[in-house]
mmCIF file of C-alpha atoms in Angstrom:
data_model
loop_
_atom_site.group_PDB
_atom_site.id
_atom_site.type_symbol
_atom_site.label_atom_id
_atom_site.label_comp_id
_atom_site.label_asym_id
_atom_site.label_seq_id
_atom_site.Cartn_x
_atom_site.Cartn_y
_atom_site.Cartn_z
ATOM 1 C CA MET J 24 -14.011 55.688 6.877
ATOM 2 C CA GLU J 25 -14.015 52.024 8.503
ATOM 3 C CA ARG J 26 -12.876 53.878 11.434
ATOM 4 C CA GLY J 27 -14.430 56.265 12.227
ATOM 5 C CA ALA J 28 -18.197 54.620 11.100
ATOM 6 C CA LYS J 29 -17.214 51.828 13.519
ATOM 7 C CA GLU J 30 -16.692 54.614 16.303
ATOM 8 C CA LYS J 31 -19.853 55.643 15.309
ATOM 9 C CA ASN J 32 -21.934 52.352 14.585
ATOM 10 C CA HIS J 33 -22.855 53.821 11.861
ATOM 11 C CA GLN J 34 -22.749 50.852 8.685
ATOM 12 C CA LEU J 35 -20.409 51.101 5.420
ATOM 13 C CA TYR J 36 -22.357 51.624 2.101
ATOM 14 C CA LYS J 37 -21.267 49.243 -0.106
ATOM 15 C CA PRO J 38 -21.452 49.915 -3.243
ATOM 16 C CA TYR J 39 -22.098 46.586 -5.976
ATOM 17 C CA THR J 40 -23.248 44.448 -3.412
ATOM 18 C CA ASN J 41 -26.423 42.024 -2.785
ATOM 19 C CA GLY J 42 -26.638 42.750 0.629
ATOM 20 C CA ILE J 43 -29.426 40.813 1.980
ATOM 21 C CA ILE J 44 -30.226 39.580 -1.340
ATOM 22 C CA ALA J 45 -29.162 36.122 -2.299
ATOM 23 C CA LYS J 46 -28.946 35.294 -4.864
ATOM 24 C CA ASP J 47 -28.707 31.821 -6.186
ATOM 25 C CA PRO J 48 -29.322 30.323 -10.122
ATOM 26 C CA THR J 49 -32.057 27.932 -9.445
ATOM 27 C CA SER J 50 -34.987 27.677 -12.133
ATOM 28 C CA LEU J 51 -38.302 29.603 -11.984
ATOM 29 C CA GLU J 52 -39.729 26.536 -11.381
ATOM 30 C CA GLU J 53 -37.642 25.079 -8.539
ATOM 31 C CA GLU J 54 -38.560 28.622 -6.657
ATOM 32 C CA ILE J 55 -42.037 28.555 -7.609
ATOM 33 C CA LYS J 56 -41.981 24.735 -6.075
ATOM 34 C CA GLU J 57 -40.177 26.339 -2.231
ATOM 35 C CA ILE J 58 -42.384 28.926 -2.632
ATOM 36 C CA ARG J 59 -45.043 26.478 -2.474
ATOM 37 C CA ARG J 60 -43.444 24.043 -0.001
ATOM 38 C CA SER J 61 -43.157 26.639 2.890
ATOM 39 C CA GLY J 62 -46.512 28.908 2.527
ATOM 40 C CA SER J 63 -48.131 24.517 2.780
ATOM 41 C CA SER J 64 -47.880 21.703 5.342
ATOM 42 C CA LYS J 65 -49.064 19.707 2.985
ATOM 43 C CA ALA J 66 -46.984 17.121 0.526
ATOM 44 C CA LEU J 67 -46.254 18.362 -3.291
ATOM 45 C CA ASP J 68 -47.304 16.220 -5.192
ATOM 46 C CA ASN J 69 -44.566 16.680 -8.823
ATOM 47 C CA THR J 70 -47.627 18.348 -10.893
ATOM 48 C CA LEU J 71 -47.737 21.768 -11.233
ATOM 49 C CA GLU J 72 -50.967 23.966 -10.984
ATOM 50 C CA PHE J 73 -52.084 27.564 -10.594
ATOM 51 C CA GLU J 74 -51.978 28.988 -7.262
ATOM 52 C CA LEU J 75 -52.556 32.854 -6.327
ATOM 53 C CA SER J 76 -48.840 32.225 -4.004
ATOM 54 C CA ASP J 77 -47.215 31.636 -7.102
ATOM 55 C CA ILE J 78 -47.146 35.860 -7.578
ATOM 56 C CA PHE J 79 -44.721 36.150 -4.611
ATOM 57 C CA TYR J 80 -42.050 34.428 -6.921
ATOM 58 C CA PHE J 81 -42.278 37.467 -9.783
ATOM 59 C CA CYS J 82 -42.945 39.878 -6.687
ATOM 60 C CA ARG J 83 -39.768 38.923 -4.593
ATOM 61 C CA LYS J 84 -38.127 39.530 -8.332
ATOM 62 C CA GLY J 85 -39.395 43.070 -9.752
ATOM 63 C CA VAL J 86 -38.002 43.804 -6.032
ATOM 64 C CA GLU J 87 -34.478 42.209 -5.473
ATOM 65 C CA THR J 88 -34.731 43.499 -9.546
ATOM 66 C CA ILE J 89 -35.386 47.177 -8.479
ATOM 67 C CA MET J 90 -32.774 47.255 -5.019
ATOM 68 C CA ASP J 91 -30.489 45.850 -7.355
ATOM 69 C CA ASP J 92 -30.177 44.872 -11.004
ATOM 70 C CA GLU J 93 -26.746 43.892 -13.441
ATOM 71 C CA VAL J 94 -28.010 46.379 -16.296
ATOM 72 C CA THR J 95 -28.334 50.749 -14.560
ATOM 73 C CA LYS J 96 -25.436 50.619 -12.496
ATOM 74 C CA ARG J 97 -23.395 49.130 -15.632
ATOM 75 C CA PHE J 98 -24.218 53.594 -16.922
ATOM 76 C CA SER J 99 -23.027 55.154 -14.035
ATOM 77 C CA ALA J 100 -19.561 55.946 -12.279
ATOM 78 C CA GLU J 101 -17.807 52.880 -10.416
ATOM 79 C CA GLU J 102 -18.134 53.394 -6.322
ATOM 80 C CA LEU J 103 -14.571 53.515 -5.234
ATOM 81 C CA GLU J 104 -13.640 51.639 -1.710
ATOM 82 C CA SER J 105 -11.248 54.506 -0.822
ATOM 83 C CA TRP J 106 -11.339 58.091 -1.979
ATOM 84 C CA ASN J 107 -9.407 59.647 -4.331
ATOM 85 C CA LEU J 108 -8.869 63.483 -3.566
ATOM 86 C CA LEU J 109 -10.709 64.233 -6.602
ATOM 87 C CA SER J 110 -14.850 64.403 -7.300
ATOM 88 C CA ARG J 111 -16.822 62.615 -4.059
ATOM 89 C CA THR J 112 -16.455 58.590 -5.290
ATOM 90 C CA ASN J 113 -17.609 57.619 -2.010
ATOM 91 C CA TYR J 114 -21.254 57.984 -0.446
ATOM 92 C CA ASN J 115 -19.631 57.318 2.877
ATOM 93 C CA PHE J 116 -17.389 60.042 2.802
ATOM 94 C CA GLN J 117 -18.891 63.175 3.914
ATOM 95 C CA TYR J 118 -15.722 64.847 6.228
ATOM 96 C CA ILE J 119 -13.004 63.465 7.534
ATOM 97 C CA SER J 120 -10.351 65.533 9.498
ATOM 98 C CA LEU J 121 -8.871 69.373 8.623
ATOM 99 C CA ARG J 122 -5.842 67.100 7.172
ATOM 100 C CA LEU J 123 -6.877 64.968 4.711
ATOM 101 C CA THR J 124 -9.527 68.581 3.685
ATOM 102 C CA VAL J 125 -5.438 70.653 2.577
ATOM 103 C CA LEU J 126 -4.322 67.781 0.955
ATOM 104 C CA TRP J 127 -7.590 67.546 -1.239
ATOM 105 C CA GLY J 128 -7.500 71.690 -1.954
ATOM 106 C CA LEU J 129 -3.374 71.242 -2.987
ATOM 107 C CA GLY J 130 -4.237 68.371 -5.102
ATOM 108 C CA VAL J 131 -6.759 71.211 -6.361
ATOM 109 C CA LEU J 132 -4.129 73.670 -6.960
ATOM 110 C CA ILE J 133 -1.974 70.781 -8.642
ATOM 111 C CA ARG J 134 -4.586 69.400 -11.303
ATOM 112 C CA TYR J 135 -5.721 73.086 -12.449
ATOM 113 C CA CYS J 136 -3.273 75.190 -12.116
ATOM 114 C CA PHE J 137 -0.686 73.355 -13.090
ATOM 115 C CA LEU J 138 -1.707 69.982 -14.939
ATOM 116 C CA LEU J 139 -4.461 70.936 -16.816
ATOM 117 C CA PRO J 140 -2.755 74.108 -19.218
ATOM 118 C CA LEU J 141 -0.108 72.269 -20.171
ATOM 119 C CA ARG J 142 -2.899 69.146 -20.977
ATOM 120 C CA ILE J 143 -4.824 71.050 -22.947
ATOM 121 C CA ALA J 144 -1.229 72.489 -24.390
ATOM 122 C CA LEU J 145 -0.455 69.077 -25.262
ATOM 123 C CA ALA J 146 -4.114 67.905 -26.600
ATOM 124 C CA PHE J 147 -3.751 71.657 -28.733
ATOM 125 C CA THR J 148 0.029 70.386 -29.788
ATOM 126 C CA GLY J 149 -1.466 67.105 -31.167
ATOM 127 C CA ILE J 150 -4.953 67.406 -32.698
ATOM 128 C CA SER J 151 -2.807 70.500 -34.613
ATOM 129 C CA LEU J 152 -1.010 68.046 -36.169
ATOM 130 C CA LEU J 153 -2.746 65.064 -37.230
ATOM 131 C CA VAL J 154 -4.852 68.175 -38.510
ATOM 132 C CA VAL J 155 -1.887 69.906 -40.779
ATOM 133 C CA GLY J 156 0.573 66.646 -40.890
ATOM 134 C CA THR J 157 -2.462 63.755 -42.216
ATOM 135 C CA THR J 158 -3.071 67.077 -45.065
ATOM 136 C CA VAL J 159 0.560 67.036 -46.178
ATOM 137 C CA VAL J 160 0.673 62.808 -46.592
ATOM 138 C CA GLY J 161 -3.366 63.660 -48.112
ATOM 139 C CA TYR J 162 -1.239 65.168 -50.929
ATOM 140 C CA LEU J 163 1.079 62.327 -51.808
ATOM 141 C CA PRO J 164 1.079 60.257 -54.324
ATOM 142 C CA ASN J 165 -0.151 56.684 -52.905
ATOM 143 C CA GLY J 166 2.876 54.120 -52.470
ATOM 144 C CA ARG J 167 4.786 52.924 -49.593
ATOM 145 C CA PHE J 168 6.031 55.888 -48.627
ATOM 146 C CA LYS J 169 2.809 57.875 -48.115
ATOM 147 C CA GLU J 170 2.596 55.079 -46.083
ATOM 148 C CA PHE J 171 4.856 54.913 -43.650
ATOM 149 C CA LEU J 172 5.173 58.687 -43.153
ATOM 150 C CA SER J 173 0.848 58.089 -42.676
ATOM 151 C CA LYS J 174 1.438 55.050 -40.299
ATOM 152 C CA HIS J 175 3.992 57.409 -38.622
ATOM 153 C CA VAL J 176 1.898 61.035 -38.259
ATOM 154 C CA HIS J 177 -0.935 59.367 -36.885
ATOM 155 C CA LEU J 178 1.497 57.694 -34.444
ATOM 156 C CA MET J 179 2.550 60.089 -33.027
ATOM 157 C CA CYS J 180 -0.064 62.492 -33.032
ATOM 158 C CA TYR J 181 -1.595 59.793 -30.733
ATOM 159 C CA ARG J 182 0.634 59.517 -28.564
ATOM 160 C CA ILE J 183 1.383 62.812 -27.908
ATOM 161 C CA CYS J 184 -2.261 63.778 -27.379
ATOM 162 C CA VAL J 185 -2.455 60.508 -24.689
ATOM 163 C CA ARG J 186 0.232 62.148 -22.826
ATOM 164 C CA ALA J 187 -2.263 65.005 -22.791
ATOM 165 C CA LEU J 188 -3.961 62.870 -19.883
ATOM 166 C CA THR J 189 -1.399 61.490 -18.583
ATOM 167 C CA ALA J 190 -2.163 58.120 -19.823
ATOM 168 C CA ILE J 191 0.171 55.439 -18.430
ATOM 169 C CA ILE J 192 -0.738 52.185 -20.145
ATOM 170 C CA THR J 193 0.931 48.414 -19.568
ATOM 171 C CA TYR J 194 0.190 46.571 -23.028
ATOM 172 C CA HIS J 195 0.057 42.738 -23.532
ATOM 173 C CA ASP J 196 1.051 40.207 -25.699
ATOM 174 C CA ARG J 197 2.132 42.118 -28.981
ATOM 175 C CA LYS J 198 2.849 39.875 -31.009
ATOM 176 C CA ASN J 199 -1.592 39.332 -31.086
ATOM 177 C CA ARG J 200 -1.925 42.591 -32.004
ATOM 178 C CA PRO J 201 -4.564 43.038 -35.548
ATOM 179 C CA ARG J 202 -3.477 42.636 -38.463
ATOM 180 C CA ASN J 203 -4.292 44.265 -42.245
ATOM 181 C CA GLY J 204 -7.630 42.760 -43.434
ATOM 182 C CA GLY J 205 -9.390 41.876 -40.130
ATOM 183 C CA ILE J 206 -11.079 43.871 -37.034
ATOM 184 C CA CYS J 207 -9.921 44.258 -33.907
ATOM 185 C CA VAL J 208 -12.843 44.424 -31.368
ATOM 186 C CA ALA J 209 -12.479 45.951 -27.589
ATOM 187 C CA ASN J 210 -14.899 46.879 -24.772
ATOM 188 C CA HIS J 211 -16.242 50.221 -24.284
ATOM 189 C CA THR J 212 -15.314 52.794 -21.398
ATOM 190 C CA SER J 213 -15.448 55.929 -23.558
ATOM 191 C CA PRO J 214 -14.213 57.887 -26.402
ATOM 192 C CA ILE J 215 -10.550 58.087 -25.424
ATOM 193 C CA ASP J 216 -10.278 53.740 -26.028
ATOM 194 C CA VAL J 217 -9.466 55.074 -29.325
ATOM 195 C CA ILE J 218 -6.312 57.449 -28.559
ATOM 196 C CA ILE J 219 -5.372 54.660 -26.448
ATOM 197 C CA LEU J 220 -5.488 51.341 -29.286
ATOM 198 C CA ALA J 221 -3.786 53.899 -31.496
ATOM 199 C CA SER J 222 -1.318 55.138 -29.637
ATOM 200 C CA ASP J 223 -0.041 51.218 -29.970
ATOM 201 C CA GLY J 224 -0.954 50.046 -33.754
ATOM 202 C CA TYR J 225 -1.919 52.002 -36.671
ATOM 203 C CA TYR J 226 -6.555 51.059 -37.768
ATOM 204 C CA ALA J 227 -9.046 52.884 -40.549
ATOM 205 C CA MET J 228 -11.410 54.494 -37.978
ATOM 206 C CA VAL J 229 -15.036 54.064 -38.578
ATOM 207 C CA GLY J 230 -17.750 56.357 -37.645
ATOM 208 C CA GLN J 231 -20.314 58.940 -38.630
ATOM 209 C CA VAL J 232 -19.504 61.877 -40.569
ATOM 210 C CA HIS J 233 -20.021 65.057 -37.778
ATOM 211 C CA GLY J 234 -19.278 68.325 -38.084
ATOM 212 C CA GLY J 235 -17.467 71.204 -36.577
ATOM 213 C CA LEU J 236 -13.201 70.296 -34.806
ATOM 214 C CA MET J 237 -14.179 66.591 -35.129
ATOM 215 C CA GLY J 238 -15.497 67.334 -39.546
ATOM 216 C CA VAL J 239 -12.305 69.238 -40.381
ATOM 217 C CA ILE J 240 -10.047 66.079 -37.776
ATOM 218 C CA GLN J 241 -11.963 63.319 -40.405
ATOM 219 C CA ARG J 242 -11.260 65.370 -43.289
ATOM 220 C CA ALA J 243 -7.875 65.123 -42.705
ATOM 221 C CA MET J 244 -7.654 60.839 -41.706
ATOM 222 C CA VAL J 245 -9.163 60.544 -44.573
ATOM 223 C CA LYS J 246 -6.981 61.876 -46.715
ATOM 224 C CA ALA J 247 -3.791 59.989 -45.693
ATOM 225 C CA CYS J 248 -5.664 56.655 -44.951
ATOM 226 C CA PRO J 249 -9.085 54.658 -45.630
ATOM 227 C CA HIS J 250 -11.052 55.374 -42.853
ATOM 228 C CA VAL J 251 -15.022 54.935 -43.193
ATOM 229 C CA TRP J 252 -16.487 57.167 -42.581
ATOM 230 C CA PHE J 253 -20.259 57.177 -43.013
ATOM 231 C CA GLU J 254 -23.039 60.252 -43.734
ATOM 232 C CA ARG J 255 -25.974 60.363 -41.110
ATOM 233 C CA SER J 256 -29.131 59.123 -44.544
ATOM 234 C CA GLU J 257 -26.008 55.743 -44.249
ATOM 235 C CA VAL J 258 -25.072 55.488 -40.606
ATOM 236 C CA LYS J 259 -28.708 53.546 -40.202
ATOM 237 C CA ASP J 260 -28.582 51.649 -43.756
ATOM 238 C CA ARG J 261 -27.236 48.037 -42.134
ATOM 239 C CA HIS J 262 -26.470 46.591 -45.616
ATOM 240 C CA LEU J 263 -25.010 49.097 -46.972
ATOM 241 C CA VAL J 264 -22.603 49.330 -43.755
ATOM 242 C CA ALA J 265 -21.310 45.943 -44.257
ATOM 243 C CA LYS J 266 -20.552 46.328 -47.655
ATOM 244 C CA ARG J 267 -18.834 48.836 -46.930
ATOM 245 C CA LEU J 268 -16.501 46.744 -44.070
ATOM 246 C CA THR J 269 -16.253 43.780 -45.964
ATOM 247 C CA GLU J 270 -14.758 45.723 -49.407
ATOM 248 C CA HIS J 271 -12.749 46.829 -47.190
ATOM 249 C CA VAL J 272 -11.762 44.070 -44.571
ATOM 250 C CA GLN J 273 -11.347 41.843 -48.738
ATOM 251 C CA ASP J 274 -8.667 44.134 -49.528
ATOM 252 C CA LYS J 275 -5.591 42.734 -47.292
ATOM 253 C CA SER J 276 -3.435 45.722 -48.112
ATOM 254 C CA LYS J 277 -5.634 47.921 -46.207
ATOM 255 C CA LEU J 278 -5.458 48.815 -42.334
ATOM 256 C CA PRO J 279 -7.200 46.229 -39.443
ATOM 257 C CA ILE J 280 -10.803 48.163 -38.540
ATOM 258 C CA LEU J 281 -11.390 49.158 -35.115
ATOM 259 C CA ILE J 282 -15.016 49.286 -34.005
ATOM 260 C CA PHE J 283 -16.312 49.311 -30.718
ATOM 261 C CA PRO J 284 -19.653 46.891 -31.290
ATOM 262 C CA GLU J 285 -21.379 47.656 -27.660
ATOM 263 C CA GLY J 286 -22.226 50.926 -29.111
ATOM 264 C CA THR J 287 -22.103 52.809 -26.061
ATOM 265 C CA CYS J 288 -19.887 53.162 -23.339
ATOM 266 C CA ILE J 289 -19.979 51.199 -19.748
ATOM 267 C CA ASN J 290 -18.545 52.022 -16.946
ATOM 268 C CA ASN J 291 -15.670 49.426 -17.480
ATOM 269 C CA THR J 292 -17.085 46.637 -14.876
ATOM 270 C CA SER J 293 -18.056 44.678 -17.398
ATOM 271 C CA VAL J 294 -18.853 43.770 -20.940
ATOM 272 C CA MET J 295 -22.888 44.437 -22.627
ATOM 273 C CA MET J 296 -24.402 42.637 -25.705
ATOM 274 C CA PHE J 297 -21.833 42.545 -28.691
ATOM 275 C CA LYS J 298 -23.872 44.359 -31.905
ATOM 276 C CA LYS J 299 -23.590 41.380 -34.710
ATOM 277 C CA GLY J 300 -22.515 43.132 -38.360
ATOM 278 C CA SER J 301 -19.289 43.381 -37.760
ATOM 279 C CA PHE J 302 -18.954 39.303 -37.201
ATOM 280 C CA GLU J 303 -21.200 38.622 -40.399
ATOM 281 C CA ILE J 304 -18.394 39.941 -42.833
ATOM 282 C CA GLY J 305 -16.615 36.426 -42.321
ATOM 283 C CA ALA J 306 -13.165 38.665 -41.805
ATOM 284 C CA THR J 307 -10.860 37.279 -38.937
ATOM 285 C CA VAL J 308 -11.102 39.234 -35.594
ATOM 286 C CA TYR J 309 -8.779 40.763 -33.045
ATOM 287 C CA PRO J 310 -10.204 41.229 -29.752
ATOM 288 C CA VAL J 311 -9.008 43.637 -27.632
ATOM 289 C CA ALA J 312 -9.271 43.512 -23.428
ATOM 290 C CA ILE J 313 -9.620 47.237 -22.158
ATOM 291 C CA LYS J 314 -9.101 47.518 -18.355
ATOM 292 C CA TYR J 315 -8.686 50.636 -15.971
ATOM 293 C CA ASP J 316 -7.853 51.560 -13.179
ATOM 294 C CA PRO J 317 -10.167 54.229 -11.346
ATOM 295 C CA GLN J 318 -8.285 54.741 -8.585
ATOM 296 C CA PHE J 319 -6.057 58.096 -10.053
ATOM 297 C CA GLY J 320 -9.424 58.233 -12.510
ATOM 298 C CA ASP J 321 -12.577 57.235 -13.494
ATOM 299 C CA ALA J 322 -12.714 57.405 -17.394
ATOM 300 C CA PHE J 323 -15.957 56.702 -18.378
ATOM 301 C CA TRP J 324 -18.240 59.107 -19.678
ATOM 302 C CA ASN J 325 -21.397 59.126 -18.872
ATOM 303 C CA SER J 326 -23.167 60.869 -22.004
ATOM 304 C CA SER J 327 -26.699 60.905 -20.010
ATOM 305 C CA LYS J 328 -25.270 63.527 -17.079
ATOM 306 C CA TYR J 329 -21.535 65.003 -19.053
ATOM 307 C CA GLY J 330 -21.844 66.563 -22.170
ATOM 308 C CA MET J 331 -17.694 65.715 -23.824
ATOM 309 C CA VAL J 332 -16.679 69.671 -23.056
ATOM 310 C CA THR J 333 -17.186 68.741 -19.341
ATOM 311 C CA TYR J 334 -16.084 65.034 -20.070
ATOM 312 C CA LEU J 335 -12.926 65.606 -21.346
ATOM 313 C CA LEU J 336 -12.177 68.738 -18.336
ATOM 314 C CA ARG J 337 -12.854 65.833 -15.907
ATOM 315 C CA MET J 338 -10.683 63.918 -17.711
ATOM 316 C CA MET J 339 -7.416 66.428 -17.763
ATOM 317 C CA THR J 340 -8.225 67.295 -14.261
ATOM 318 C CA SER J 341 -7.532 64.107 -13.201
ATOM 319 C CA TRP J 342 -4.182 63.112 -11.771
ATOM 320 C CA ALA J 343 -3.831 59.973 -14.442
ATOM 321 C CA ILE J 344 -5.730 57.706 -16.552
ATOM 322 C CA VAL J 345 -4.226 54.136 -16.009
ATOM 323 C CA CYS J 346 -5.358 51.242 -17.983
ATOM 324 C CA SER J 347 -4.072 47.951 -18.582
ATOM 325 C CA VAL J 348 -4.599 46.216 -22.670
ATOM 326 C CA TRP J 349 -4.443 42.595 -23.410
ATOM 327 C CA TYR J 350 -4.289 41.556 -27.006
ATOM 328 C CA LEU J 351 -6.212 38.508 -27.391
ATOM 329 C CA PRO J 352 -5.389 35.699 -30.015
ATOM 330 C CA PRO J 353 -7.205 36.102 -33.475
ATOM 331 C CA MET J 354 -10.232 34.541 -33.540
ATOM 332 C CA THR J 355 -12.262 32.984 -36.677
ATOM 333 C CA ARG J 356 -16.332 32.377 -36.604
ATOM 334 C CA GLU J 357 -16.324 27.916 -37.085
ATOM 335 C CA ALA J 358 -18.880 26.687 -39.602
ATOM 336 C CA GLU J 359 -22.100 25.656 -36.920
ATOM 337 C CA GLU J 360 -21.559 29.354 -35.737
ATOM 338 C CA ASP J 361 -24.049 31.575 -36.655
ATOM 339 C CA ALA J 362 -22.974 35.926 -36.428
ATOM 340 C CA VAL J 363 -24.709 35.854 -33.011
ATOM 341 C CA GLN J 364 -22.951 33.013 -31.244
ATOM 342 C CA PHE J 365 -20.020 34.579 -32.489
ATOM 343 C CA ALA J 366 -20.549 37.686 -31.725
ATOM 344 C CA ASN J 367 -20.700 36.436 -27.378
ATOM 345 C CA ARG J 368 -17.266 33.984 -27.949
ATOM 346 C CA VAL J 369 -16.075 37.083 -28.708
ATOM 347 C CA LYS J 370 -17.508 38.617 -25.715
ATOM 348 C CA SER J 371 -16.712 36.031 -23.271
ATOM 349 C CA ALA J 372 -12.946 36.163 -23.925
ATOM 350 C CA ILE J 373 -12.956 40.478 -23.413
ATOM 351 C CA ALA J 374 -14.395 39.532 -19.583
ATOM 352 C CA ARG J 375 -12.756 36.811 -19.462
ATOM 353 C CA GLN J 376 -9.127 38.145 -20.102
ATOM 354 C CA GLY J 377 -10.425 41.952 -18.651
ATOM 355 C CA GLY J 378 -11.438 40.692 -15.260
ATOM 356 C CA LEU J 379 -15.346 42.123 -16.095
ATOM 357 C CA VAL J 380 -19.018 40.651 -15.978
ATOM 358 C CA ASP J 381 -20.311 38.980 -18.553
ATOM 359 C CA LEU J 382 -24.258 40.570 -20.214
ATOM 360 C CA LEU J 383 -25.931 39.366 -22.548
ATOM 361 C CA TRP J 384 -27.851 42.990 -22.208
ATOM 362 C CA ASP J 385 -27.948 45.387 -24.436
ATOM 363 C CA GLY J 386 -25.882 48.886 -24.130
ATOM 364 C CA GLY J 387 -28.839 50.240 -25.737
ATOM 365 C CA LEU J 388 -30.796 50.120 -22.927
ATOM 366 C CA LYS J 389 -29.143 52.898 -21.785
ATOM 367 C CA ARG J 390 -31.215 55.301 -23.275
ATOM 368 C CA GLU J 391 -33.890 53.249 -23.951
ATOM 369 C CA LYS J 392 -36.516 50.895 -22.720
ATOM 370 C CA VAL J 393 -37.307 47.433 -21.813
ATOM 371 C CA LYS J 394 -38.139 45.365 -24.825
ATOM 372 C CA ASP J 395 -41.963 43.846 -24.290
ATOM 373 C CA THR J 396 -40.019 40.300 -25.397
ATOM 374 C CA PHE J 397 -37.663 40.676 -22.719
ATOM 375 C CA LYS J 398 -41.344 41.476 -20.547
ATOM 376 C CA GLU J 399 -42.419 38.373 -21.804
ATOM 377 C CA GLU J 400 -40.564 35.929 -21.812
ATOM 378 C CA GLN J 401 -41.211 35.078 -18.179
ATOM 379 C CA GLN J 402 -44.621 35.254 -18.997
ATOM 380 C CA LYS J 403 -43.971 32.102 -21.129
ATOM 381 C CA LEU J 404 -41.550 30.620 -19.074
ATOM 382 C CA TYR J 405 -43.992 30.702 -16.389
ATOM 383 C CA SER J 406 -47.031 29.573 -18.845
ATOM 384 C CA LYS J 407 -44.664 26.643 -20.253
ATOM 385 C CA MET J 408 -44.215 24.820 -17.272
ATOM 386 C CA ILE J 409 -48.319 25.372 -16.210
ATOM 387 C CA VAL J 410 -49.791 24.348 -20.064
ATOM 388 C CA GLY J 411 -46.749 21.839 -20.501
ATOM 389 C CA ASN J 412 -47.554 19.980 -17.233
ATOM 390 C CA HIS J 413 -50.963 19.472 -17.748
ATOM 391 C CA GLU J 414 -50.076 18.090 -21.544
ATOM 392 C CA ASP J 415 -47.961 15.920 -19.094
ATOM 393 C CA ARG J 416 -50.966 14.556 -17.213
ATOM 394 C CA SER J 417 -53.280 14.494 -19.516
ATOM 395 C CA ARG J 418 -51.283 11.933 -22.056
ATOM 396 C CA SER J 419 -50.959 9.572 -18.860
#
């Protein structure tokens, strides 16, 4: 593609780059001073008053955000530099050669006629064994034998489901794996994050009660293991949710809880704001960083574009799901920290280990409009700059 672009004198589309937009980490006051300085030959004093030219700062920021903002592009699939013979993953690709087209056609036959039926059979086997196995284990009396059997039934079934995706997983620092009475928190890219982690550890799941096939699986699982399921009416009751989680982690004999505090799937290029709820209950937190390699198959679930069935079909017709998992050292809330600060510290550690961008934005922006408080923040900064300088002058 690069060679063809040079021959035709075309410019390649470069994803996730600022292009002509150079963003420097400067303050609002410094940038407005620079705009005034460039637009006037008069020497500027240290006082700041309103000038009509100040609107150019906000216009420029708005245009920069429209052209290249750091939030909305996290909710679409990562653009690859090269084509992986799956769906088109690069805007530069149109038609390259007959040989590559033939290779793509052979790949379609292999993925849909050979790999897909085999993977569907494995997934059906894993889910069926999970339902049957946990139901049978649920009838056993509570004790070590039941716990032992439940653990190995869960691990066996999750590992079969991982094979159904041809997942190639590398686990790092297993000595830091979550322990009983703690909370495992991880960045969230896909629903398969659950089986990626559960195939290497034994966790108590947290989630809303569902109907259909998912409901059958949930009811079977809770018979063998103390998972934490909430009714639809209970999910929005923060106090009830916190109480149930606190009761679970205070019992050191119970499994670590697996939680994805972002609350939505992000395209594995960044980590967005962690909800503070799971960091308020005072338990030991075990951070986990998950990083997928999209060269063989993109694990990101764009829920606003694909339904669950379509997404699973895309996963099962990819070449493979390749990812790395890092277990980070356990972290506890410090005396001077509040829940938000603790959540941000854990998020920063996950982003740093996984090579992801650490963002303060809420993943809820995937479906919601920006809150007015964010819009008013720049207005407050500008007003403070103008009013503050007037107050300083009046005092002098």
